[in-house]
Coordinates of C-alpha atoms in Angstrom, one line a residue:
Chain A
M1 CA 0.0 0.0 0.0
I2 CA 2.9 2.3 0.7
V3 CA 3.9 1.7 -2.9
A4 CA 0.5 3.1 -4.0
A5 CA 1.0 6.2 -1.8
T6 CA 4.5 6.6 -3.1
W7 CA 3.4 6.5 -6.7
L8 CA 0.5 8.9 -6.0
A9 CA 2.8 11.4 -4.4
R10 CA 5.4 10.9 -7.2
V11 CA 3.0 11.4 -10.1
L12 CA 1.6 14.6 -8.4
S13 CA 5.2 15.7 -7.8
W14 CA 5.9 15.4 -11.6
V15 CA 3.0 17.7 -12.3
A16 CA 4.1 20.0 -9.5
A17 CA 7.6 20.0 -11.0
A18 CA 6.1 21.0 -14.4
G19 CA 4.3 23.9 -12.6
L20 CA 7.6 25.0 -11.0
L21 CA 9.5 24.9 -14.2
G22 CA 6.6 26.6 -16.0
M23 CA 6.8 29.5 -13.5
V24 CA 10.5 29.9 -14.2
A25 CA 9.9 29.7 -18.0
V26 CA 7.0 32.2 -18.0
N27 CA 9.0 34.7 -15.9
V28 CA 12.1 34.4 -18.1
V29 CA 10.3 34.7 -21.4
D30 CA 8.0 37.5 -20.1
V31 CA 10.9 39.6 -18.8
T32 CA 13.0 38.9 -22.0
L33 CA 10.2 39.9 -24.3
R34 CA 9.3 42.9 -22.3
A35 CA 12.9 44.1 -22.2
G36 CA 13.7 43.2 -25.8
L37 CA 10.5 43.8 -27.8
N38 CA 8.4 45.6 -25.2
K39 CA 5.9 42.8 -25.7
P40 CA 5.4 40.9 -22.4
I41 CA 3.4 37.7 -22.3
F42 CA -0.3 38.6 -22.1
G43 CA -1.6 37.1 -18.8
A44 CA 1.8 36.1 -17.4
Y45 CA 0.5 36.7 -13.9
E46 CA -2.3 34.3 -14.4
L47 CA 0.0 31.6 -15.8
V48 CA 2.4 32.0 -12.9
E49 CA -0.6 31.7 -10.5
L50 CA -1.6 28.4 -12.2
G51 CA 2.0 27.2 -12.0
L52 CA 2.0 28.0 -8.3
A53 CA -1.3 26.2 -7.6
A54 CA 0.3 23.1 -9.2
C55 CA 3.7 23.6 -7.5
A56 CA 2.5 24.4 -4.0
F57 CA -0.5 22.1 -3.6
L58 CA 0.5 19.0 -5.7
A59 CA 3.8 18.9 -3.7
M60 CA 2.0 18.5 -0.4
P61 CA 1.4 14.7 -0.7
E62 CA 5.1 14.2 -1.2
T63 CA 5.8 16.3 1.9
F64 CA 3.3 14.3 3.9
L65 CA 4.9 11.0 2.6
R66 CA 8.3 12.1 3.7
G67 CA 7.2 13.3 7.1
G68 CA 8.3 16.8 6.1
H69 CA 5.5 18.9 7.8
I70 CA 6.4 20.9 10.8
R71 CA 5.6 19.3 14.2
L72 CA 6.9 19.7 17.7
E73 CA 9.8 17.2 17.7
M74 CA 11.0 18.1 21.3
I75 CA 8.3 15.9 22.9
E76 CA 10.1 12.8 21.6
T77 CA 12.9 13.3 24.1
L78 CA 10.6 14.0 27.0
V79 CA 8.1 11.1 27.0
P80 CA 8.3 7.3 26.5
R81 CA 8.3 6.0 23.0
R82 CA 4.8 4.4 23.6
I83 CA 3.3 7.8 24.3
V84 CA 4.9 9.3 21.3
R85 CA 3.4 6.6 19.1
G86 CA 0.0 7.3 20.6
L87 CA 0.4 11.0 19.9
D88 CA 1.4 10.2 16.4
V89 CA -1.9 8.2 15.9
F90 CA -3.8 11.2 17.3
G91 CA -1.9 13.6 15.1
A92 CA -2.7 11.5 12.0
L93 CA -6.4 11.3 12.9
A94 CA -6.5 15.1 13.5
T95 CA -4.8 15.8 10.2
M96 CA -7.2 13.5 8.3
G97 CA -10.2 15.1 10.1
F98 CA -8.9 18.6 9.1
L99 CA -8.4 17.6 5.5
V100 CA -11.8 15.9 5.2
V101 CA -13.7 18.9 6.6
L102 CA -11.6 21.2 4.5
L103 CA -12.2 19.3 1.3
W104 CA -15.9 18.9 2.0
H105 CA -16.3 22.6 2.3
M106 CA -14.2 23.3 -0.8
V107 CA -16.8 21.5 -2.9
E108 CA -19.3 24.4 -2.9
P109 CA -16.8 27.1 -3.9
I110 CA -15.6 24.8 -6.8
R111 CA -19.3 24.2 -7.8
D112 CA -19.7 28.0 -7.9
M113 CA -16.6 28.4 -10.1
V114 CA -18.2 26.0 -12.6
R115 CA -21.9 27.2 -12.1
Y116 CA -21.1 30.9 -12.7
K117 CA -18.4 30.1 -15.3
E118 CA -15.8 32.2 -13.5
V119 CA -12.9 33.1 -15.6
T120 CA -9.6 35.0 -15.1
F121 CA -9.3 38.7 -15.9
D122 CA -6.8 38.6 -18.8
L123 CA -6.8 35.1 -20.4
H124 CA -10.4 34.3 -19.6
M125 CA -9.2 31.0 -18.4
P126 CA -11.7 29.1 -16.2
V127 CA -10.9 29.8 -12.6
V128 CA -11.7 26.1 -11.8
F129 CA -8.5 25.0 -13.5
G130 CA -6.5 26.5 -10.6
G131 CA -9.2 25.4 -8.1
A132 CA -9.0 21.9 -9.3
L133 CA -5.2 21.8 -8.8
V134 CA -5.6 23.0 -5.3
A135 CA -8.3 20.5 -4.5
L136 CA -6.3 17.7 -6.2
G137 CA -3.3 18.4 -4.0
L138 CA -5.3 18.2 -0.8
V139 CA -7.2 15.1 -1.9
G140 CA -3.7 13.5 -2.7
S141 CA -2.5 14.6 0.7
L142 CA -5.5 13.0 2.4
L143 CA -5.0 9.7 0.5
V144 CA -1.3 9.6 1.3
V145 CA -1.9 10.2 5.0
L146 CA -4.8 7.6 5.0
I147 CA -2.8 4.9 3.2
V148 CA 0.2 5.3 5.5
F149 CA -2.1 5.4 8.5
V150 CA -3.9 2.2 7.6
R151 CA -0.5 0.5 7.1
D152 CA 1.0 1.7 10.4
P153 CA -1.0 4.3 12.4
A154 CA 1.9 5.5 14.4
R155 CA 4.1 6.2 11.4
A156 CA 1.7 8.2 9.4
F157 CA 4.2 11.1 9.2
D158 CA 7.3 9.1 9.1
A159 CA 6.8 6.9 6.2
R160 CA 9.6 5.8 3.9
P161 CA 8.7 4.3 0.6
E162 CA 9.2 0.6 0.0
R163 CA 11.8 -0.2 -2.6
Chain B
M1 CA -18.5 33.8 26.4
T2 CA -16.7 36.8 25.0
P3 CA -14.6 36.6 21.9
Q4 CA -11.5 37.3 23.9
V5 CA -12.1 34.3 26.2
I6 CA -12.7 32.1 23.2
G7 CA -9.5 33.5 21.8
L8 CA -7.5 32.5 24.9
I9 CA -9.1 29.1 25.0
G10 CA -8.1 28.8 21.3
M11 CA -4.5 29.7 22.1
G12 CA -4.5 27.0 24.8
A13 CA -6.0 24.5 22.4
L14 CA -3.3 25.3 19.9
I15 CA -0.6 24.7 22.5
V16 CA -2.2 21.3 23.4
L17 CA -2.5 20.2 19.8
T18 CA 1.1 21.3 19.1
F19 CA 2.4 19.2 22.0
A20 CA 0.2 16.3 20.8
R21 CA 2.4 16.3 17.6
V22 CA -0.3 17.4 15.3
P23 CA 1.4 19.0 12.3
L24 CA 1.3 22.7 12.9
G25 CA -0.6 23.5 9.7
A26 CA -3.5 21.2 10.7
A27 CA -3.4 22.3 14.4
M28 CA -3.8 26.0 13.4
G29 CA -6.5 25.1 10.9
I30 CA -8.5 23.1 13.4
V31 CA -8.3 25.8 16.1
G32 CA -9.0 28.5 13.6
L33 CA -12.1 26.8 12.3
A34 CA -13.5 25.8 15.7
G35 CA -12.7 29.2 17.2
Y36 CA -14.2 31.2 14.3
A37 CA -17.3 29.1 14.5
A38 CA -17.6 29.7 18.3
I39 CA -17.6 33.4 17.7
D40 CA -19.4 33.9 14.4
G41 CA -21.3 30.6 13.9
W42 CA -20.5 27.5 11.8
T43 CA -22.1 28.8 8.6
R44 CA -19.7 31.7 8.2
A45 CA -16.7 29.8 9.6
L46 CA -17.2 27.0 7.0
V47 CA -17.4 29.5 4.2
V48 CA -14.1 31.1 5.2
F49 CA -12.6 27.7 5.8
G50 CA -13.6 26.3 2.4
T51 CA -12.4 29.3 0.4
T52 CA -9.0 29.9 2.1
P53 CA -7.0 27.3 0.1
F54 CA -8.0 29.0 -3.2
S55 CA -6.8 32.4 -1.9
L56 CA -3.3 31.0 -1.5
S57 CA -2.5 30.3 -5.1
V58 CA -2.0 34.0 -5.8
Y59 CA 0.9 35.7 -7.6
A60 CA 2.5 37.1 -4.4
F61 CA 3.2 33.6 -3.1
S62 CA 5.0 32.5 -6.2
V63 CA 8.2 34.2 -5.1
L64 CA 8.7 31.5 -2.4
P65 CA 9.3 28.3 -4.6
L66 CA 11.4 30.3 -7.0
F67 CA 13.8 31.7 -4.4
I68 CA 14.0 28.2 -2.8
L69 CA 14.9 26.7 -6.2
M70 CA 17.6 29.3 -6.7
G71 CA 19.2 28.5 -3.4
A72 CA 19.0 24.7 -4.0
V73 CA 20.6 25.0 -7.4
A74 CA 23.3 27.3 -6.2
T75 CA 24.1 25.0 -3.3
R76 CA 24.3 21.9 -5.6
S77 CA 26.4 23.8 -8.1
G78 CA 29.2 24.2 -5.6
M79 CA 29.0 27.9 -5.3
S80 CA 29.4 27.6 -1.5
Q81 CA 32.9 26.0 -1.9
E82 CA 34.0 29.0 -4.1
L83 CA 32.6 31.4 -1.6
F84 CA 34.6 29.8 1.2
I85 CA 37.8 30.0 -0.9
A86 CA 37.0 33.7 -1.6
A87 CA 36.3 34.5 2.0
N88 CA 39.4 32.7 3.1
A89 CA 41.4 34.7 0.6
V90 CA 40.3 37.9 2.5
F91 CA 41.1 36.7 6.0
A92 CA 44.0 34.3 5.5
G93 CA 47.0 34.9 7.8
R94 CA 45.0 36.2 10.7
R95 CA 44.4 34.4 13.9
G96 CA 40.9 33.0 13.7
A97 CA 40.9 33.4 9.9
L98 CA 38.9 30.2 9.1
P99 CA 35.9 31.0 11.4
M100 CA 36.0 34.5 10.0
A101 CA 36.1 33.2 6.5
T102 CA 33.2 30.9 7.3
I103 CA 31.1 33.8 8.6
G104 CA 32.0 35.8 5.5
A105 CA 31.1 32.9 3.2
C106 CA 27.8 32.3 5.1
A107 CA 27.0 36.0 4.7
G108 CA 27.7 35.8 1.0
F109 CA 25.8 32.6 0.6
S110 CA 22.8 34.2 2.4
A111 CA 22.6 36.5 -0.6
I112 CA 21.5 33.6 -2.8
S113 CA 19.9 31.3 -0.2
G114 CA 17.0 32.2 2.0
S115 CA 17.4 29.5 4.5
S116 CA 19.5 29.4 7.7
I117 CA 19.4 25.6 7.9
A118 CA 20.6 25.3 4.3
T119 CA 23.4 27.7 5.0
A120 CA 24.6 25.8 8.1
A121 CA 24.2 22.5 6.3
T122 CA 26.2 23.7 3.3
F123 CA 29.2 25.1 5.2
T124 CA 29.6 22.4 7.9
P125 CA 31.3 19.8 5.5
I126 CA 33.3 22.6 3.9
A127 CA 34.6 24.5 6.9
V128 CA 34.8 22.1 9.8
P129 CA 37.4 19.7 8.2
E130 CA 39.6 22.7 7.4
M131 CA 39.3 24.1 10.9
R132 CA 40.0 20.7 12.4
R133 CA 43.1 20.4 10.1
F134 CA 44.5 23.6 11.5
G135 CA 43.7 22.7 15.1
Y136 CA 40.8 25.0 15.8
D137 CA 38.8 24.3 19.0
L138 CA 35.6 22.5 18.0
R139 CA 33.5 24.9 20.1
L140 CA 34.6 27.8 18.0
A141 CA 34.5 25.8 14.7
T142 CA 30.9 24.6 15.1
G143 CA 29.6 27.6 17.0
S144 CA 30.7 30.0 14.3
I145 CA 29.0 27.9 11.6
A146 CA 25.7 27.6 13.6
A147 CA 25.7 31.3 14.3
A148 CA 26.7 32.4 10.8
G149 CA 24.1 30.1 9.3
T150 CA 21.4 32.3 10.9
L151 CA 22.5 35.1 8.5
G152 CA 20.6 33.1 5.8
I153 CA 17.3 34.5 6.9
L154 CA 18.5 38.0 7.6
I155 CA 20.4 38.8 4.5
P156 CA 18.0 38.9 1.5
P157 CA 16.5 37.0 -0.2
S158 CA 15.0 35.3 2.8
V159 CA 12.1 32.9 2.9
I160 CA 11.1 34.0 6.4
M161 CA 11.0 37.6 5.3
V162 CA 8.7 36.7 2.4
I163 CA 6.4 34.8 4.8
Y164 CA 6.4 37.7 7.2
A165 CA 5.7 40.2 4.4
L166 CA 2.7 38.1 3.2
A167 CA 1.3 37.7 6.7
A168 CA 1.9 41.3 7.7
E169 CA 1.0 42.7 4.2
V170 CA 4.2 44.7 3.9
S171 CA 6.3 45.1 0.8
V172 CA 8.7 42.2 0.1
P173 CA 11.3 44.5 -1.5
A174 CA 11.1 47.0 1.4
L175 CA 11.7 44.1 3.9
F176 CA 14.6 42.8 1.9
A177 CA 16.2 46.2 1.8
A178 CA 15.6 46.6 5.6
G179 CA 17.5 43.3 6.2
M180 CA 20.6 44.3 4.3
I181 CA 22.3 46.6 6.8
P182 CA 21.4 44.6 10.0
G183 CA 22.5 41.4 8.1
I184 CA 25.9 42.8 7.2
L185 CA 26.3 44.3 10.7
L186 CA 25.5 41.0 12.3
A187 CA 28.1 39.3 10.1
F188 CA 30.6 42.0 11.2
L189 CA 29.7 41.5 14.9
F190 CA 30.2 37.7 14.5
I191 CA 33.6 38.4 13.1
V192 CA 34.4 40.7 16.1
V193 CA 33.3 37.8 18.4
V194 CA 35.8 35.5 16.6
W195 CA 38.5 38.2 16.9
V196 CA 37.9 38.5 20.6
I197 CA 37.9 34.8 21.2
A198 CA 41.1 34.5 19.2
H199 CA 42.8 37.0 21.4
V200 CA 41.3 35.8 24.8
R201 CA 41.9 32.1 23.9
P202 CA 44.6 31.9 21.3
D203 CA 44.8 28.1 21.7
W204 CA 41.2 28.0 20.3
A205 CA 42.1 29.8 17.1
P206 CA 45.6 29.2 15.6
A207 CA 46.8 31.5 12.8
S208 CA 46.5 30.0 9.3
P209 CA 49.3 30.6 6.8
P210 CA 49.1 33.8 4.8
L211 CA 48.3 33.9 1.1
A212 CA 50.1 35.7 -1.7
W213 CA 48.2 38.6 -3.1
R214 CA 47.9 36.9 -6.5
E215 CA 46.2 33.9 -4.8
R216 CA 43.9 36.3 -2.8
V217 CA 42.7 38.0 -6.0
R218 CA 42.2 34.7 -7.7
G219 CA 40.2 33.4 -4.8
I220 CA 38.0 36.5 -4.7
R221 CA 37.4 36.4 -8.4
A222 CA 35.8 33.0 -8.0
M223 CA 32.8 34.7 -6.5
W224 CA 31.6 36.0 -9.8
K225 CA 28.8 33.5 -10.1
L226 CA 27.4 34.6 -6.7
G227 CA 27.7 38.3 -7.8
L228 CA 25.8 37.6 -10.9
L229 CA 22.9 35.8 -9.1
F230 CA 22.8 38.5 -6.5
A231 CA 22.6 41.1 -9.3
F232 CA 19.6 39.3 -10.8
A233 CA 17.9 38.4 -7.5
I234 CA 18.3 41.7 -5.6
G235 CA 19.7 44.2 -8.1
G236 CA 16.8 43.5 -10.5
I237 CA 14.3 44.3 -7.9
Y238 CA 15.8 47.6 -6.8
S239 CA 16.6 48.8 -10.3
G240 CA 12.9 48.5 -11.0
L241 CA 13.5 46.0 -13.8
F242 CA 11.8 43.0 -12.1
S243 CA 9.1 42.3 -9.5
P244 CA 10.3 40.0 -6.7
T245 CA 8.7 37.0 -8.4
E246 CA 10.3 37.9 -11.7
A247 CA 13.7 38.4 -10.0
A248 CA 13.4 35.0 -8.3
G249 CA 12.4 33.4 -11.6
I250 CA 15.3 35.0 -13.6
A251 CA 17.8 34.2 -10.8
S252 CA 16.6 30.5 -10.6
F253 CA 17.1 30.3 -14.4
A254 CA 20.5 32.0 -14.2
A255 CA 21.6 29.5 -11.4
I256 CA 20.5 26.6 -13.6
V257 CA 22.3 27.9 -16.7
L258 CA 25.5 28.7 -14.6
G259 CA 25.3 25.2 -13.1
F260 CA 25.2 23.5 -16.4
A261 CA 27.7 25.9 -18.1
T262 CA 30.3 25.2 -15.4
R263 CA 29.5 21.5 -15.5
K264 CA 28.7 21.5 -11.7
L265 CA 25.1 20.5 -12.4
D266 CA 23.6 17.7 -14.4
L267 CA 20.0 16.6 -15.0
A268 CA 19.9 14.3 -12.0
G269 CA 21.2 17.2 -9.8
L270 CA 18.6 19.5 -11.2
W271 CA 15.8 17.0 -10.5
A272 CA 17.1 16.6 -6.9
C273 CA 16.9 20.4 -6.6
I274 CA 13.4 20.5 -7.9
I275 CA 12.2 17.8 -5.5
E276 CA 13.9 19.6 -2.6
T277 CA 12.1 22.8 -3.6
L278 CA 8.8 21.0 -3.9
R279 CA 9.0 19.4 -0.5
T280 CA 9.9 22.7 1.2
T281 CA 7.2 24.5 -0.7
G282 CA 4.6 21.8 0.2
M283 CA 5.6 22.2 3.8
L284 CA 5.4 26.0 3.8
M285 CA 2.1 26.1 2.0
F286 CA 0.4 23.7 4.3
I287 CA 1.5 25.7 7.4
I288 CA 0.5 28.9 5.6
L289 CA -2.9 27.4 4.9
G290 CA -3.4 26.6 8.6
A291 CA -2.0 30.0 9.6
W292 CA -4.4 31.9 7.3
I293 CA -7.4 30.2 8.8
F294 CA -6.0 30.8 12.3
A295 CA -5.4 34.5 11.5
Y296 CA -9.1 34.9 10.6
F297 CA -10.0 33.6 14.0
V298 CA -7.5 35.8 15.8
V299 CA -9.0 38.9 14.1
Q300 CA -12.5 37.8 15.3
T301 CA -11.3 37.4 18.9
R302 CA -10.1 41.1 19.0
I303 CA -7.3 39.9 21.3
P304 CA -4.8 42.3 19.7
V305 CA -7.2 45.2 20.7
L306 CA -7.4 43.7 24.2
L307 CA -3.6 43.5 24.4
T308 CA -3.2 47.1 23.2
D309 CA -5.8 48.3 25.8
T310 CA -4.1 46.4 28.6
I311 CA -0.7 47.9 27.7
R312 CA -2.3 51.4 27.8
D313 CA -3.9 50.6 31.2
F314 CA -0.6 49.5 32.7
G315 CA 1.1 52.5 31.2
L316 CA 4.0 50.4 29.8
S317 CA 6.3 52.2 27.5
A318 CA 6.6 51.1 23.9
T319 CA 10.2 49.9 24.4
V320 CA 9.2 47.8 27.4
V321 CA 6.5 46.2 25.4
I322 CA 8.9 45.4 22.6
L323 CA 11.3 43.9 25.1
I324 CA 8.6 41.8 26.6
I325 CA 7.6 40.6 23.1
I326 CA 11.3 39.8 22.3
A327 CA 11.5 37.8 25.5
F328 CA 8.4 35.9 24.5
Y329 CA 9.8 35.2 21.1
I330 CA 13.0 33.8 22.6
V331 CA 11.0 31.5 24.8
L332 CA 8.8 30.5 21.8
G333 CA 11.9 29.8 19.8
C334 CA 12.7 27.1 22.3
F335 CA 9.7 25.1 21.1
L336 CA 8.7 26.2 17.6
D337 CA 10.1 26.4 14.2
S338 CA 10.8 29.9 12.9
V339 CA 8.1 29.8 10.1
A340 CA 5.5 28.7 12.7
I341 CA 6.5 31.4 15.1
V342 CA 6.1 34.1 12.5
L343 CA 2.7 32.8 11.3
V344 CA 1.3 32.2 14.7
T345 CA 2.3 35.5 16.3
V346 CA 2.0 38.1 13.5
P347 CA -1.8 38.3 13.7
V348 CA -1.6 38.7 17.5
F349 CA 1.4 41.0 17.9
L350 CA 1.6 43.1 14.8
P351 CA -1.5 45.2 15.5
V352 CA -0.2 45.8 19.0
V353 CA 3.2 46.8 17.7
T354 CA 1.9 49.1 15.0
G355 CA -0.6 50.5 17.5
L356 CA 2.4 51.6 19.6
G357 CA 3.8 53.5 16.6
F358 CA 6.5 51.0 15.4
D359 CA 7.0 50.5 11.7
P360 CA 5.9 47.0 10.6
V361 CA 9.0 46.7 8.4
W362 CA 11.3 47.4 11.4
Y363 CA 9.3 44.9 13.5
G364 CA 9.8 42.3 10.8
I365 CA 13.5 42.7 11.0
I366 CA 13.5 42.5 14.9
M367 CA 11.3 39.4 14.6
V368 CA 13.7 37.7 12.1
V369 CA 16.7 38.5 14.4
V370 CA 15.0 37.1 17.4
V371 CA 13.7 34.0 15.6
E372 CA 17.3 33.4 14.5
I373 CA 18.3 33.0 18.1
G374 CA 15.8 30.2 18.4
L375 CA 17.6 28.4 15.6
I376 CA 20.8 28.1 17.7
T377 CA 19.5 27.8 21.2
P378 CA 18.3 24.6 23.0
P379 CA 16.2 22.6 22.9
V380 CA 15.0 23.0 19.3
G381 CA 18.1 24.8 17.7
M382 CA 17.6 23.4 14.2
N383 CA 21.0 24.8 13.0
V384 CA 22.7 22.9 15.8
F385 CA 21.0 19.6 14.9
V386 CA 21.9 20.0 11.2
I387 CA 25.6 20.5 12.2
R388 CA 25.4 17.6 14.7
A389 CA 23.9 15.3 12.0
Q390 CA 26.9 15.9 9.8
L391 CA 29.5 15.6 12.5
G392 CA 28.7 12.4 14.3
D393 CA 31.7 12.7 16.8
V394 CA 30.9 16.2 18.1
P395 CA 28.5 16.3 21.1
L396 CA 25.6 18.7 21.0
G397 CA 26.9 20.3 24.2
T398 CA 30.1 21.3 22.4
I399 CA 28.1 23.1 19.7
F400 CA 25.8 24.8 22.1
A401 CA 28.8 25.9 24.2
G402 CA 30.4 27.3 21.0
I403 CA 27.3 29.3 20.3
V404 CA 27.1 31.2 23.6
P405 CA 29.7 34.0 22.7
F406 CA 27.9 34.6 19.4
L407 CA 24.6 35.3 21.2
A408 CA 26.2 38.5 22.5
A409 CA 26.4 39.7 18.9
D410 CA 22.7 39.0 18.5
A411 CA 22.0 41.0 21.7
V412 CA 24.1 43.9 20.5
L413 CA 22.3 43.9 17.1
I414 CA 18.8 43.9 18.8
A415 CA 20.0 46.8 21.1
L416 CA 21.3 48.8 18.1
L417 CA 18.0 48.2 16.2
L418 CA 16.0 49.4 19.2
V419 CA 18.1 52.5 19.6
F420 CA 18.7 53.2 15.9
P421 CA 15.6 51.9 14.0
D422 CA 17.1 53.6 10.9
L423 CA 19.6 50.8 10.7
A424 CA 16.7 48.8 9.2
L425 CA 14.5 51.6 7.8
W426 CA 17.1 53.9 6.1
L427 CA 17.8 51.7 3.1
P428 CA 14.1 51.0 2.2
R429 CA 13.5 54.7 2.5
V430 CA 16.3 55.5 0.1
L431 CA 15.4 52.8 -2.4
Y432 CA 11.7 53.7 -2.4

């Protein structure tokens, strides 16, 4: 099952990487065209924002998989290992609860984006494109935490992929 | 129940969840949602909750992954090694030259990396073996790296400064400019500390052999790549050519091109840099997501107003309040990561500080300096752990003992910033 979580995080990371490199490319081309020909990329801001949605949110599952989110580590040295494992189970459950409630209440704003055909200012790109990337990243994060939790509840934030 | 009481209960709940090892982003999000609902009802709270993630994929945030990528590529391309050689060329021949060179190199590296931990991690394997070879005391060797690593978040570009700027709604370029003089000053103060140690305990800091002038010039010339990146990243912003995001994008691209052109970077290395950037960005955005929800709650509680009123009732002077806040940050730094400290406390303290007449840009610099101290003091001291992880035979106590003299430099900088706020505010005023 960890293999499934690893692959999910990896595939989303590839898209996130494309978003990151896309942001670099848009900025470089935009500045070059603006400086050289006085013709910047139309809607560069919106393209960068789309790249950011991919880069920031689709990278979250990978961060969850590697236990990269900020937690209070100090407690590990103060209490017995058994209690730390119990706290880790609680932490995983709390995180999953947070993500479930968050995703549930993101459904309505996404529906509104589709229902009212919201588009961006310059490119008239459907706003739901960016919204979908944000939601996908959080769904991926929830799945990764869930998969790792099912396999070993106490290691939900300290998973290492199986090779 | 009044909003203020709900706010205090919320703060208590956040502490409990944090100690229960809930990831801080989730902990702040949970407390923020429940607290907001307790004050304003579930319907409104859930609307705010559900729309917050979409409000984070905005242009202003794009500067974060781009600067992180630039730092990662520069590190992997070996620019840190060249910087150390260049800094050593400046200080060679003096007693304590190698720790001074390390501090100089860390200051230079800070100009292309926005992370203290990355700075400390980068220079440990470069500088410590050299210092060991010349017989430096390990306390001085490791303490100087841990302390100098903190320059990473004070000298722009700085990830923490960007996060503060976004949370406090102040200009990123203004904050970067404000960090420049205090950053250089702190590097200078660290060098003074090494100089003093070298004279008080000469056995800790032997003199290294001097270099011929030709070798010094050759060493310094090796810094050209750093200069180029700094010109893109910071020069571009202040010349008005680029926005911070554009500067970060151009500088990342320049770092990649330089890495490939000098054959210090290959495709596998670039991919490793991208993955490192994505993991850091994912971590930052998750905690920012929680912090944004938490901030909505703090605004509803009106705790900042209550704090301001209390300060007025007690008749405390503005300086005393700032000193109390600084002491609070130092304590908080013992438990929390620097990003978390900034995100948790800005909604609470910033209105109080600005209400007392302080400039939010100046406060940002004070906050960064104080947060830095948390990076090198027990029990969290992330810089120390990073150094310890790379030097298996050096006890943590040795590193912490080495740091103590450098804390004096931090204290002097804070005092100077309190007495002369223009140390931070002059440059942004001139540049804008």
